């Protein structure tokens, strides 16, 4: 294995992230308006659910929230994925809707996949691979995987990150953290919305940020995959795919 190919993504640091978000100027301002409107709509939904207390309305709200998270992008999809595991906080109808965020996310175009792979590997797709399927096997919040064949004839899958993730992370995490800071100073509003004032909302956003930035580094993810394979090498019940470092990058 050689040194990492490509720049190693920075770790999460809110001061740096906020500065990067502000530096995006008009894009940041537009996202603030979009973010604000989404929050207003979500609050309206919650008030309606609280007033009418109809089970089918909860399902409709959960479906709207899932579709809105997909529209808003990776940070919100990842947040929805985290919430979908909180069976202690949500009913089964909401959990069932949010669970779709685990593996039913729209893919991004193959033209972008080609550009990313060729830029990282430094050669045309047709040279680096014997074949590369344009249709992904699955798409998630951070990226998608494509079946491919190495020049040696070995069948593999290639994981490709979505383009522009770091820039989007900076904007959305900044807005989300500012909302959390505003919310913790209003315990009565938190109770009205069904939450607990004791919940460390700002810390939860920071924890999400750390997780998201760690997932920008596929090289380190490959190292973890190899370590997993070594740890379970003697267990016949467990198998793990090999990492092909010649066709890997951060």
JSON list of C-alpha atoms in Angstrom, two decimals:
[
{"chain": "A", "resi": 1, "resn": "UNK", "atom": "CA", "xyz": [0.00, 0.00, 0.00]},
{"chain": "A", "resi": 2, "resn": "UNK", "atom": "CA", "xyz": [1.28, 3.50, -0.88]},
{"chain": "A", "resi": 3, "resn": "UNK", "atom": "CA", "xyz": [0.61, 6.89, 0.68]},
{"chain": "A", "resi": 4, "resn": "UNK", "atom": "CA", "xyz": [-2.90, 8.34, 0.32]},
{"chain": "A", "resi": 5, "resn": "UNK", "atom": "CA", "xyz": [-3.77, 9.47, -3.19]},
{"chain": "A", "resi": 6, "resn": "UNK", "atom": "CA", "xyz": [-5.44, 12.87, -3.07]},
{"chain": "A", "resi": 7, "resn": "UNK", "atom": "CA", "xyz": [-5.65, 15.44, -0.26]},
{"chain": "A", "resi": 8, "resn": "UNK", "atom": "CA", "xyz": [-6.73, 14.14, 3.14]},
{"chain": "A", "resi": 9, "resn": "UNK", "atom": "CA", "xyz": [-9.99, 15.91, 4.10]},
{"chain": "A", "resi": 10, "resn": "UNK", "atom": "CA", "xyz": [-9.77, 18.16, 7.18]},
{"chain": "A", "resi": 11, "resn": "UNK", "atom": "CA", "xyz": [-11.30, 17.16, 10.49]},
{"chain": "A", "resi": 12, "resn": "UNK", "atom": "CA", "xyz": [-14.42, 18.88, 11.77]},
{"chain": "A", "resi": 13, "resn": "UNK", "atom": "CA", "xyz": [-13.75, 22.20, 13.47]},
{"chain": "A", "resi": 14, "resn": "UNK", "atom": "CA", "xyz": [-16.75, 24.49, 13.81]},
{"chain": "A", "resi": 15, "resn": "UNK", "atom": "CA", "xyz": [-14.83, 27.78, 13.62]},
{"chain": "A", "resi": 16, "resn": "UNK", "atom": "CA", "xyz": [-13.24, 26.74, 10.33]},
{"chain": "A", "resi": 17, "resn": "UNK", "atom": "CA", "xyz": [-16.49, 25.29, 9.01]},
{"chain": "A", "resi": 18, "resn": "UNK", "atom": "CA", "xyz": [-18.41, 28.50, 9.82]},
{"chain": "A", "resi": 19, "resn": "UNK", "atom": "CA", "xyz": [-15.75, 30.61, 8.08]},
{"chain": "A", "resi": 20, "resn": "UNK", "atom": "CA", "xyz": [-15.96, 28.39, 4.99]},
{"chain": "A", "resi": 21, "resn": "UNK", "atom": "CA", "xyz": [-19.75, 28.72, 4.97]},
{"chain": "A", "resi": 22, "resn": "UNK", "atom": "CA", "xyz": [-19.64, 32.53, 5.23]},
{"chain": "A", "resi": 23, "resn": "UNK", "atom": "CA", "xyz": [-17.06, 32.65, 2.43]},
{"chain": "A", "resi": 24, "resn": "UNK", "atom": "CA", "xyz": [-19.61, 31.11, 0.04]},
{"chain": "A", "resi": 25, "resn": "UNK", "atom": "CA", "xyz": [-21.48, 34.44, 0.07]},
{"chain": "A", "resi": 26, "resn": "UNK", "atom": "CA", "xyz": [-24.69, 34.38, -2.04]},
{"chain": "A", "resi": 27, "resn": "UNK", "atom": "CA", "xyz": [-24.91, 30.58, -1.84]},
{"chain": "A", "resi": 28, "resn": "UNK", "atom": "CA", "xyz": [-24.84, 30.75, 1.95]},
{"chain": "A", "resi": 29, "resn": "UNK", "atom": "CA", "xyz": [-27.52, 33.45, 1.99]},
{"chain": "A", "resi": 30, "resn": "UNK", "atom": "CA", "xyz": [-29.76, 31.41, -0.32]},
{"chain": "A", "resi": 31, "resn": "UNK", "atom": "CA", "xyz": [-29.33, 28.33, 1.85]},
{"chain": "A", "resi": 32, "resn": "UNK", "atom": "CA", "xyz": [-30.25, 30.36, 4.93]},
{"chain": "A", "resi": 33, "resn": "UNK", "atom": "CA", "xyz": [-33.57, 31.28, 3.34]},
{"chain": "A", "resi": 34, "resn": "UNK", "atom": "CA", "xyz": [-34.22, 27.69, 2.25]},
{"chain": "A", "resi": 35, "resn": "UNK", "atom": "CA", "xyz": [-33.26, 26.38, 5.69]},
{"chain": "A", "resi": 36, "resn": "UNK", "atom": "CA", "xyz": [-35.52, 28.89, 7.41]},
{"chain": "A", "resi": 37, "resn": "UNK", "atom": "CA", "xyz": [-38.49, 27.96, 5.24]},
{"chain": "A", "resi": 38, "resn": "UNK", "atom": "CA", "xyz": [-37.94, 24.25, 5.92]},
{"chain": "A", "resi": 39, "resn": "UNK", "atom": "CA", "xyz": [-37.92, 24.91, 9.68]},
{"chain": "A", "resi": 40, "resn": "UNK", "atom": "CA", "xyz": [-41.15, 26.95, 9.44]},
{"chain": "A", "resi": 41, "resn": "UNK", "atom": "CA", "xyz": [-42.86, 24.13, 7.49]},
{"chain": "A", "resi": 42, "resn": "UNK", "atom": "CA", "xyz": [-41.64, 21.50, 9.96]},
{"chain": "A", "resi": 43, "resn": "UNK", "atom": "CA", "xyz": [-42.96, 23.50, 12.92]},
{"chain": "A", "resi": 44, "resn": "UNK", "atom": "CA", "xyz": [-46.33, 23.92, 11.18]},
{"chain": "A", "resi": 45, "resn": "UNK", "atom": "CA", "xyz": [-46.50, 20.16, 10.64]},
{"chain": "A", "resi": 46, "resn": "UNK", "atom": "CA", "xyz": [-45.66, 19.45, 14.29]},
{"chain": "A", "resi": 47, "resn": "UNK", "atom": "CA", "xyz": [-48.32, 21.85, 15.55]},
{"chain": "A", "resi": 48, "resn": "UNK", "atom": "CA", "xyz": [-50.90, 20.23, 13.25]},
{"chain": "A", "resi": 49, "resn": "UNK", "atom": "CA", "xyz": [-49.94, 16.74, 14.42]},
{"chain": "A", "resi": 50, "resn": "UNK", "atom": "CA", "xyz": [-50.12, 17.86, 18.05]},
{"chain": "A", "resi": 51, "resn": "UNK", "atom": "CA", "xyz": [-53.54, 19.49, 17.64]},
{"chain": "A", "resi": 52, "resn": "UNK", "atom": "CA", "xyz": [-55.29, 16.75, 15.63]},
{"chain": "A", "resi": 53, "resn": "UNK", "atom": "CA", "xyz": [-53.45, 13.69, 17.03]},
{"chain": "A", "resi": 54, "resn": "UNK", "atom": "CA", "xyz": [-54.30, 11.52, 14.02]},
{"chain": "A", "resi": 55, "resn": "UNK", "atom": "CA", "xyz": [-52.01, 8.52, 13.32]},
{"chain": "A", "resi": 56, "resn": "UNK", "atom": "CA", "xyz": [-52.27, 8.99, 9.54]},
{"chain": "A", "resi": 57, "resn": "UNK", "atom": "CA", "xyz": [-51.15, 12.60, 9.99]},
{"chain": "A", "resi": 58, "resn": "UNK", "atom": "CA", "xyz": [-47.98, 11.36, 11.72]},
{"chain": "A", "resi": 59, "resn": "UNK", "atom": "CA", "xyz": [-47.29, 9.14, 8.72]},
{"chain": "A", "resi": 60, "resn": "UNK", "atom": "CA", "xyz": [-47.87, 12.04, 6.33]},
{"chain": "A", "resi": 61, "resn": "UNK", "atom": "CA", "xyz": [-45.50, 14.23, 8.37]},
{"chain": "A", "resi": 62, "resn": "UNK", "atom": "CA", "xyz": [-42.83, 11.51, 8.41]},
{"chain": "A", "resi": 63, "resn": "UNK", "atom": "CA", "xyz": [-43.16, 11.06, 4.64]},
{"chain": "A", "resi": 64, "resn": "UNK", "atom": "CA", "xyz": [-42.87, 14.83, 4.10]},
{"chain": "A", "resi": 65, "resn": "UNK", "atom": "CA", "xyz": [-39.82, 14.95, 6.40]},
{"chain": "A", "resi": 66, "resn": "UNK", "atom": "CA", "xyz": [-38.11, 12.10, 4.52]},
{"chain": "A", "resi": 67, "resn": "UNK", "atom": "CA", "xyz": [-38.71, 13.69, 1.13]},
{"chain": "A", "resi": 68, "resn": "UNK", "atom": "CA", "xyz": [-37.56, 17.07, 2.44]},
{"chain": "A", "resi": 69, "resn": "UNK", "atom": "CA", "xyz": [-34.37, 15.57, 3.86]},
{"chain": "A", "resi": 70, "resn": "UNK", "atom": "CA", "xyz": [-33.58, 14.04, 0.47]},
{"chain": "A", "resi": 71, "resn": "UNK", "atom": "CA", "xyz": [-34.18, 17.42, -1.16]},
{"chain": "A", "resi": 72, "resn": "UNK", "atom": "CA", "xyz": [-31.99, 19.24, 1.38]},
{"chain": "A", "resi": 73, "resn": "UNK", "atom": "CA", "xyz": [-29.01, 16.95, 0.81]},
{"chain": "A", "resi": 74, "resn": "UNK", "atom": "CA", "xyz": [-26.45, 14.74, 2.58]},
{"chain": "A", "resi": 75, "resn": "UNK", "atom": "CA", "xyz": [-26.35, 16.44, 6.01]},
{"chain": "A", "resi": 76, "resn": "UNK", "atom": "CA", "xyz": [-30.11, 16.13, 6.45]},
{"chain": "A", "resi": 77, "resn": "UNK", "atom": "CA", "xyz": [-30.18, 12.61, 5.00]},
{"chain": "A", "resi": 78, "resn": "UNK", "atom": "CA", "xyz": [-27.53, 11.57, 7.52]},
{"chain": "A", "resi": 79, "resn": "UNK", "atom": "CA", "xyz": [-29.54, 13.25, 10.29]},
{"chain": "A", "resi": 80, "resn": "UNK", "atom": "CA", "xyz": [-32.63, 11.31, 9.19]},
{"chain": "A", "resi": 81, "resn": "UNK", "atom": "CA", "xyz": [-30.63, 8.08, 9.22]},
{"chain": "A", "resi": 82, "resn": "UNK", "atom": "CA", "xyz": [-29.56, 8.77, 12.79]},
{"chain": "A", "resi": 83, "resn": "UNK", "atom": "CA", "xyz": [-33.14, 9.54, 13.84]},
{"chain": "A", "resi": 84, "resn": "UNK", "atom": "CA", "xyz": [-34.42, 6.36, 12.17]},
{"chain": "A", "resi": 85, "resn": "UNK", "atom": "CA", "xyz": [-32.61, 4.30, 14.82]},
{"chain": "A", "resi": 86, "resn": "UNK", "atom": "CA", "xyz": [-34.25, 6.15, 17.74]},
{"chain": "A", "resi": 87, "resn": "UNK", "atom": "CA", "xyz": [-37.05, 3.69, 18.47]},
{"chain": "A", "resi": 88, "resn": "UNK", "atom": "CA", "xyz": [-37.18, 5.21, 21.97]},
{"chain": "A", "resi": 89, "resn": "UNK", "atom": "CA", "xyz": [-38.17, 8.62, 20.62]},
{"chain": "A", "resi": 90, "resn": "UNK", "atom": "CA", "xyz": [-40.44, 7.93, 17.63]},
{"chain": "A", "resi": 91, "resn": "UNK", "atom": "CA", "xyz": [-43.38, 5.69, 16.82]},
{"chain": "A", "resi": 92, "resn": "UNK", "atom": "CA", "xyz": [-43.10, 2.76, 14.38]},
{"chain": "A", "resi": 93, "resn": "UNK", "atom": "CA", "xyz": [-44.83, 4.66, 11.54]},
{"chain": "A", "resi": 94, "resn": "UNK", "atom": "CA", "xyz": [-42.21, 7.44, 11.67]},
{"chain": "A", "resi": 95, "resn": "UNK", "atom": "CA", "xyz": [-39.30, 5.00, 12.03]},
{"chain": "A", "resi": 96, "resn": "UNK", "atom": "CA", "xyz": [-40.56, 3.06, 9.00]},
{"chain": "A", "resi": 97, "resn": "UNK", "atom": "CA", "xyz": [-40.56, 6.19, 6.82]},
{"chain": "A", "resi": 98, "resn": "UNK", "atom": "CA", "xyz": [-37.15, 7.44, 7.96]},
{"chain": "A", "resi": 99, "resn": "UNK", "atom": "CA", "xyz": [-35.66, 3.96, 7.49]},
{"chain": "A", "resi": 100, "resn": "UNK", "atom": "CA", "xyz": [-36.02, 4.46, 3.72]},
{"chain": "A", "resi": 101, "resn": "UNK", "atom": "CA", "xyz": [-33.19, 7.00, 3.99]},
{"chain": "A", "resi": 102, "resn": "UNK", "atom": "CA", "xyz": [-30.77, 4.16, 4.74]},
{"chain": "A", "resi": 103, "resn": "UNK", "atom": "CA", "xyz": [-30.67, 2.85, 1.17]},
{"chain": "A", "resi": 104, "resn": "UNK", "atom": "CA", "xyz": [-33.28, 4.58, -1.01]},
{"chain": "A", "resi": 105, "resn": "UNK", "atom": "CA", "xyz": [-31.56, 7.84, -1.95]},
{"chain": "A", "resi": 106, "resn": "UNK", "atom": "CA", "xyz": [-31.45, 9.15, -5.55]},
{"chain": "A", "resi": 107, "resn": "UNK", "atom": "CA", "xyz": [-28.13, 8.56, -7.33]},
{"chain": "A", "resi": 108, "resn": "UNK", "atom": "CA", "xyz": [-26.06, 11.25, -9.01]},
{"chain": "A", "resi": 109, "resn": "UNK", "atom": "CA", "xyz": [-25.27, 11.20, -12.77]},
{"chain": "A", "resi": 110, "resn": "UNK", "atom": "CA", "xyz": [-22.71, 8.82, -14.25]},
{"chain": "A", "resi": 111, "resn": "UNK", "atom": "CA", "xyz": [-20.97, 11.76, -15.98]},
{"chain": "A", "resi": 112, "resn": "UNK", "atom": "CA", "xyz": [-19.99, 13.05, -12.54]},
{"chain": "A", "resi": 113, "resn": "UNK", "atom": "CA", "xyz": [-18.88, 9.58, -11.46]},
{"chain": "A", "resi": 114, "resn": "UNK", "atom": "CA", "xyz": [-16.64, 9.30, -14.52]},
{"chain": "A", "resi": 115, "resn": "UNK", "atom": "CA", "xyz": [-15.11, 12.74, -13.91]},
{"chain": "A", "resi": 116, "resn": "UNK", "atom": "CA", "xyz": [-14.35, 11.98, -10.25]},
{"chain": "A", "resi": 117, "resn": "UNK", "atom": "CA", "xyz": [-12.83, 8.55, -10.88]},
{"chain": "A", "resi": 118, "resn": "UNK", "atom": "CA", "xyz": [-10.70, 9.67, -13.84]},
{"chain": "A", "resi": 119, "resn": "UNK", "atom": "CA", "xyz": [-9.44, 12.74, -11.96]},
{"chain": "A", "resi": 120, "resn": "UNK", "atom": "CA", "xyz": [-8.46, 10.67, -8.91]},
{"chain": "A", "resi": 121, "resn": "UNK", "atom": "CA", "xyz": [-6.86, 7.77, -10.79]},
{"chain": "A", "resi": 122, "resn": "UNK", "atom": "CA", "xyz": [-5.24, 9.97, -13.44]},
{"chain": "A", "resi": 123, "resn": "UNK", "atom": "CA", "xyz": [-6.35, 7.86, -16.41]},
{"chain": "A", "resi": 124, "resn": "UNK", "atom": "CA", "xyz": [-9.45, 7.18, -18.52]},
{"chain": "A", "resi": 125, "resn": "UNK", "atom": "CA", "xyz": [-12.07, 4.86, -17.10]},
{"chain": "A", "resi": 126, "resn": "UNK", "atom": "CA", "xyz": [-11.56, 2.47, -20.02]},
{"chain": "A", "resi": 127, "resn": "UNK", "atom": "CA", "xyz": [-7.86, 2.16, -19.13]},
{"chain": "A", "resi": 128, "resn": "UNK", "atom": "CA", "xyz": [-8.25, 1.77, -15.37]},
{"chain": "A", "resi": 129, "resn": "UNK", "atom": "CA", "xyz": [-11.03, -0.83, -15.66]},
{"chain": "A", "resi": 130, "resn": "UNK", "atom": "CA", "xyz": [-11.96, -3.62, -18.03]},
{"chain": "A", "resi": 131, "resn": "UNK", "atom": "CA", "xyz": [-15.60, -2.63, -17.46]},
{"chain": "A", "resi": 132, "resn": "UNK", "atom": "CA", "xyz": [-17.45, -0.12, -15.30]},
{"chain": "A", "resi": 133, "resn": "UNK", "atom": "CA", "xyz": [-21.24, -0.28, -14.96]},
{"chain": "A", "resi": 134, "resn": "UNK", "atom": "CA", "xyz": [-22.94, 3.10, -15.37]},
{"chain": "A", "resi": 135, "resn": "UNK", "atom": "CA", "xyz": [-25.84, 2.01, -13.14]},
{"chain": "A", "resi": 136, "resn": "UNK", "atom": "CA", "xyz": [-25.05, 2.04, -9.40]},
{"chain": "A", "resi": 137, "resn": "UNK", "atom": "CA", "xyz": [-25.85, -0.96, -7.24]},
{"chain": "A", "resi": 138, "resn": "UNK", "atom": "CA", "xyz": [-27.00, 1.40, -4.48]},
{"chain": "A", "resi": 139, "resn": "UNK", "atom": "CA", "xyz": [-26.91, 5.08, -3.55]},
{"chain": "A", "resi": 140, "resn": "UNK", "atom": "CA", "xyz": [-26.74, 6.62, -0.09]},
{"chain": "A", "resi": 141, "resn": "UNK", "atom": "CA", "xyz": [-26.27, 10.03, 1.49]},
{"chain": "A", "resi": 142, "resn": "UNK", "atom": "CA", "xyz": [-22.48, 10.16, 1.02]},
{"chain": "A", "resi": 143, "resn": "UNK", "atom": "CA", "xyz": [-22.03, 8.33, -2.26]},
{"chain": "A", "resi": 144, "resn": "UNK", "atom": "CA", "xyz": [-22.86, 5.32, -4.38]},
{"chain": "A", "resi": 145, "resn": "UNK", "atom": "CA", "xyz": [-21.30, 2.04, -5.49]},
{"chain": "A", "resi": 146, "resn": "UNK", "atom": "CA", "xyz": [-20.81, 0.76, -9.04]},
{"chain": "A", "resi": 147, "resn": "UNK", "atom": "CA", "xyz": [-19.98, -2.76, -10.23]},
{"chain": "A", "resi": 148, "resn": "UNK", "atom": "CA", "xyz": [-16.71, -2.86, -12.18]},
{"chain": "A", "resi": 149, "resn": "UNK", "atom": "CA", "xyz": [-14.04, -5.25, -13.43]},
{"chain": "A", "resi": 150, "resn": "UNK", "atom": "CA", "xyz": [-10.29, -4.73, -13.04]},
{"chain": "A", "resi": 151, "resn": "UNK", "atom": "CA", "xyz": [-7.95, -5.24, -16.02]},
{"chain": "A", "resi": 152, "resn": "UNK", "atom": "CA", "xyz": [-7.03, -8.58, -14.39]},
{"chain": "A", "resi": 153, "resn": "UNK", "atom": "CA", "xyz": [-10.64, -9.71, -14.76]},
{"chain": "A", "resi": 154, "resn": "UNK", "atom": "CA", "xyz": [-11.46, -9.53, -11.05]},
{"chain": "A", "resi": 155, "resn": "UNK", "atom": "CA", "xyz": [-14.98, -8.33, -10.24]},
{"chain": "A", "resi": 156, "resn": "UNK", "atom": "CA", "xyz": [-15.13, -5.45, -7.77]},
{"chain": "A", "resi": 157, "resn": "UNK", "atom": "CA", "xyz": [-17.39, -2.61, -6.61]},
{"chain": "A", "resi": 158, "resn": "UNK", "atom": "CA", "xyz": [-16.26, 1.01, -6.66]},
{"chain": "A", "resi": 159, "resn": "UNK", "atom": "CA", "xyz": [-17.50, 3.48, -4.04]},
{"chain": "A", "resi": 160, "resn": "UNK", "atom": "CA", "xyz": [-17.61, 7.10, -5.19]},
{"chain": "A", "resi": 161, "resn": "UNK", "atom": "CA", "xyz": [-18.37, 10.10, -2.97]},
{"chain": "A", "resi": 162, "resn": "UNK", "atom": "CA", "xyz": [-20.93, 12.68, -4.07]},
{"chain": "A", "resi": 163, "resn": "UNK", "atom": "CA", "xyz": [-19.36, 15.83, -5.54]},
{"chain": "A", "resi": 164, "resn": "UNK", "atom": "CA", "xyz": [-19.26, 19.05, -3.49]},
{"chain": "A", "resi": 165, "resn": "UNK", "atom": "CA", "xyz": [-19.84, 17.37, -0.13]},
{"chain": "A", "resi": 166, "resn": "UNK", "atom": "CA", "xyz": [-17.37, 19.45, 1.89]},
{"chain": "A", "resi": 167, "resn": "UNK", "atom": "CA", "xyz": [-18.85, 22.76, 0.68]},
{"chain": "A", "resi": 168, "resn": "UNK", "atom": "CA", "xyz": [-22.39, 21.59, 1.44]},
{"chain": "A", "resi": 169, "resn": "UNK", "atom": "CA", "xyz": [-21.35, 20.28, 4.85]},
{"chain": "A", "resi": 170, "resn": "UNK", "atom": "CA", "xyz": [-19.90, 23.66, 5.80]},
{"chain": "A", "resi": 171, "resn": "UNK", "atom": "CA", "xyz": [-23.10, 25.54, 4.97]},
{"chain": "A", "resi": 172, "resn": "UNK", "atom": "CA", "xyz": [-25.64, 23.10, 6.42]},
{"chain": "A", "resi": 173, "resn": "UNK", "atom": "CA", "xyz": [-23.73, 22.29, 9.62]},
{"chain": "A", "resi": 174, "resn": "UNK", "atom": "CA", "xyz": [-23.27, 26.01, 10.29]},
{"chain": "A", "resi": 175, "resn": "UNK", "atom": "CA", "xyz": [-26.99, 26.67, 9.90]},
{"chain": "A", "resi": 176, "resn": "UNK", "atom": "CA", "xyz": [-27.92, 23.61, 11.93]},
{"chain": "A", "resi": 177, "resn": "UNK", "atom": "CA", "xyz": [-25.56, 24.54, 14.77]},
{"chain": "A", "resi": 178, "resn": "UNK", "atom": "CA", "xyz": [-26.81, 28.13, 14.90]},
{"chain": "A", "resi": 179, "resn": "UNK", "atom": "CA", "xyz": [-30.36, 26.81, 15.14]},
{"chain": "A", "resi": 180, "resn": "UNK", "atom": "CA", "xyz": [-29.30, 24.51, 18.00]},
{"chain": "A", "resi": 181, "resn": "UNK", "atom": "CA", "xyz": [-27.63, 27.43, 19.82]},
{"chain": "A", "resi": 182, "resn": "UNK", "atom": "CA", "xyz": [-30.81, 29.48, 19.43]},
{"chain": "A", "resi": 183, "resn": "UNK", "atom": "CA", "xyz": [-33.02, 26.61, 20.55]},
{"chain": "A", "resi": 184, "resn": "UNK", "atom": "CA", "xyz": [-31.18, 25.79, 23.80]},
{"chain": "A", "resi": 185, "resn": "UNK", "atom": "CA", "xyz": [-31.94, 29.29, 25.11]},
{"chain": "A", "resi": 186, "resn": "UNK", "atom": "CA", "xyz": [-35.69, 28.63, 24.73]},
{"chain": "A", "resi": 187, "resn": "UNK", "atom": "CA", "xyz": [-36.61, 25.64, 26.94]},
{"chain": "A", "resi": 188, "resn": "UNK", "atom": "CA", "xyz": [-40.35, 26.40, 26.81]},
{"chain": "A", "resi": 189, "resn": "UNK", "atom": "CA", "xyz": [-40.33, 26.15, 23.03]},
{"chain": "A", "resi": 190, "resn": "UNK", "atom": "CA", "xyz": [-38.41, 22.86, 23.22]},
{"chain": "A", "resi": 191, "resn": "UNK", "atom": "CA", "xyz": [-41.03, 21.42, 25.58]},
{"chain": "A", "resi": 192, "resn": "UNK", "atom": "CA", "xyz": [-43.83, 22.63, 23.30]},
{"chain": "A", "resi": 193, "resn": "UNK", "atom": "CA", "xyz": [-42.22, 20.83, 20.38]},
{"chain": "A", "resi": 194, "resn": "UNK", "atom": "CA", "xyz": [-42.03, 17.63, 22.42]},
{"chain": "A", "resi": 195, "resn": "UNK", "atom": "CA", "xyz": [-38.31, 17.72, 23.17]},
{"chain": "A", "resi": 196, "resn": "UNK", "atom": "CA", "xyz": [-36.28, 17.91, 26.36]},
{"chain": "A", "resi": 197, "resn": "UNK", "atom": "CA", "xyz": [-34.37, 21.07, 27.39]},
{"chain": "A", "resi": 198, "resn": "UNK", "atom": "CA", "xyz": [-31.71, 18.77, 28.84]},
{"chain": "A", "resi": 199, "resn": "UNK", "atom": "CA", "xyz": [-30.80, 17.41, 25.39]},
{"chain": "A", "resi": 200, "resn": "UNK", "atom": "CA", "xyz": [-27.36, 18.74, 24.32]},
{"chain": "A", "resi": 201, "resn": "UNK", "atom": "CA", "xyz": [-28.48, 19.89, 20.87]},
{"chain": "A", "resi": 202, "resn": "UNK", "atom": "CA", "xyz": [-25.26, 21.77, 20.03]},
{"chain": "A", "resi": 203, "resn": "UNK", "atom": "CA", "xyz": [-23.13, 18.77, 21.00]},
{"chain": "A", "resi": 204, "resn": "UNK", "atom": "CA", "xyz": [-25.32, 16.52, 18.85]},
{"chain": "A", "resi": 205, "resn": "UNK", "atom": "CA", "xyz": [-24.72, 18.76, 15.82]},
{"chain": "A", "resi": 206, "resn": "UNK", "atom": "CA", "xyz": [-20.97, 18.70, 16.53]},
{"chain": "A", "resi": 207, "resn": "UNK", "atom": "CA", "xyz": [-21.06, 14.91, 16.80]},
{"chain": "A", "resi": 208, "resn": "UNK", "atom": "CA", "xyz": [-22.83, 14.76, 13.44]},
{"chain": "A", "resi": 209, "resn": "UNK", "atom": "CA", "xyz": [-20.17, 17.07, 11.97]},
{"chain": "A", "resi": 210, "resn": "UNK", "atom": "CA", "xyz": [-17.32, 14.89, 13.21]},
{"chain": "A", "resi": 211, "resn": "UNK", "atom": "CA", "xyz": [-18.98, 11.80, 11.73]},
{"chain": "A", "resi": 212, "resn": "UNK", "atom": "CA", "xyz": [-19.64, 13.46, 8.35]},
{"chain": "A", "resi": 213, "resn": "UNK", "atom": "CA", "xyz": [-16.09, 14.75, 7.92]},
{"chain": "A", "resi": 214, "resn": "UNK", "atom": "CA", "xyz": [-14.63, 11.37, 8.86]},
{"chain": "A", "resi": 215, "resn": "UNK", "atom": "CA", "xyz": [-16.66, 9.80, 6.06]},
{"chain": "A", "resi": 216, "resn": "UNK", "atom": "CA", "xyz": [-15.07, 12.13, 3.49]},
{"chain": "A", "resi": 217, "resn": "UNK", "atom": "CA", "xyz": [-11.86, 10.07, 3.74]},
{"chain": "A", "resi": 218, "resn": "UNK", "atom": "CA", "xyz": [-12.33, 6.81, 1.86]},
{"chain": "A", "resi": 219, "resn": "UNK", "atom": "CA", "xyz": [-8.62, 5.98, 2.19]},
{"chain": "A", "resi": 220, "resn": "UNK", "atom": "CA", "xyz": [-8.95, 5.71, 5.97]},
{"chain": "A", "resi": 221, "resn": "UNK", "atom": "CA", "xyz": [-12.19, 3.79, 5.50]},
{"chain": "A", "resi": 222, "resn": "UNK", "atom": "CA", "xyz": [-10.19, 1.29, 3.43]},
{"chain": "A", "resi": 223, "resn": "UNK", "atom": "CA", "xyz": [-7.65, 0.96, 6.24]},
{"chain": "A", "resi": 224, "resn": "UNK", "atom": "CA", "xyz": [-10.48, 0.23, 8.67]},
{"chain": "A", "resi": 225, "resn": "UNK", "atom": "CA", "xyz": [-11.81, -2.38, 6.23]},
{"chain": "A", "resi": 226, "resn": "UNK", "atom": "CA", "xyz": [-8.45, -4.15, 6.18]},
{"chain": "A", "resi": 227, "resn": "UNK", "atom": "CA", "xyz": [-8.22, -4.04, 9.97]},
{"chain": "A", "resi": 228, "resn": "UNK", "atom": "CA", "xyz": [-11.71, -5.55, 10.20]},
{"chain": "A", "resi": 229, "resn": "UNK", "atom": "CA", "xyz": [-10.66, -8.35, 7.83]},
{"chain": "A", "resi": 230, "resn": "UNK", "atom": "CA", "xyz": [-7.55, -9.10, 9.93]},
{"chain": "A", "resi": 231, "resn": "UNK", "atom": "CA", "xyz": [-9.52, -9.12, 13.19]},
{"chain": "A", "resi": 232, "resn": "UNK", "atom": "CA", "xyz": [-11.98, -11.71, 11.83]},
{"chain": "A", "resi": 233, "resn": "UNK", "atom": "CA", "xyz": [-9.60, -13.69, 9.62]},
{"chain": "A", "resi": 234, "resn": "UNK", "atom": "CA", "xyz": [-9.97, -16.80, 11.82]},
{"chain": "A", "resi": 235, "resn": "UNK", "atom": "CA", "xyz": [-13.76, -16.64, 12.00]},
{"chain": "A", "resi": 236, "resn": "UNK", "atom": "CA", "xyz": [-15.34, -18.68, 9.15]},
{"chain": "A", "resi": 237, "resn": "UNK", "atom": "CA", "xyz": [-18.68, -16.90, 9.65]},
{"chain": "A", "resi": 238, "resn": "UNK", "atom": "CA", "xyz": [-17.25, -13.52, 8.63]},
{"chain": "A", "resi": 239, "resn": "UNK", "atom": "CA", "xyz": [-15.85, -12.37, 5.31]},
{"chain": "A", "resi": 240, "resn": "UNK", "atom": "CA", "xyz": [-14.72, -8.94, 4.14]},
{"chain": "A", "resi": 241, "resn": "UNK", "atom": "CA", "xyz": [-13.87, -7.58, 0.68]},
{"chain": "A", "resi": 242, "resn": "UNK", "atom": "CA", "xyz": [-10.25, -6.84, -0.19]},
{"chain": "A", "resi": 243, "resn": "UNK", "atom": "CA", "xyz": [-9.20, -3.23, -0.78]},
{"chain": "A", "resi": 244, "resn": "UNK", "atom": "CA", "xyz": [-7.48, -2.58, -4.13]},
{"chain": "A", "resi": 245, "resn": "UNK", "atom": "CA", "xyz": [-5.12, 0.29, -3.28]},
{"chain": "A", "resi": 246, "resn": "UNK", "atom": "CA", "xyz": [-4.07, 0.75, -6.91]},
{"chain": "A", "resi": 247, "resn": "UNK", "atom": "CA", "xyz": [-7.62, 1.92, -7.60]},
{"chain": "A", "resi": 248, "resn": "UNK", "atom": "CA", "xyz": [-8.26, 3.82, -4.37]},
{"chain": "A", "resi": 249, "resn": "UNK", "atom": "CA", "xyz": [-8.03, 7.43, -3.27]},
{"chain": "A", "resi": 250, "resn": "UNK", "atom": "CA", "xyz": [-9.18, 9.61, -0.42]}
]
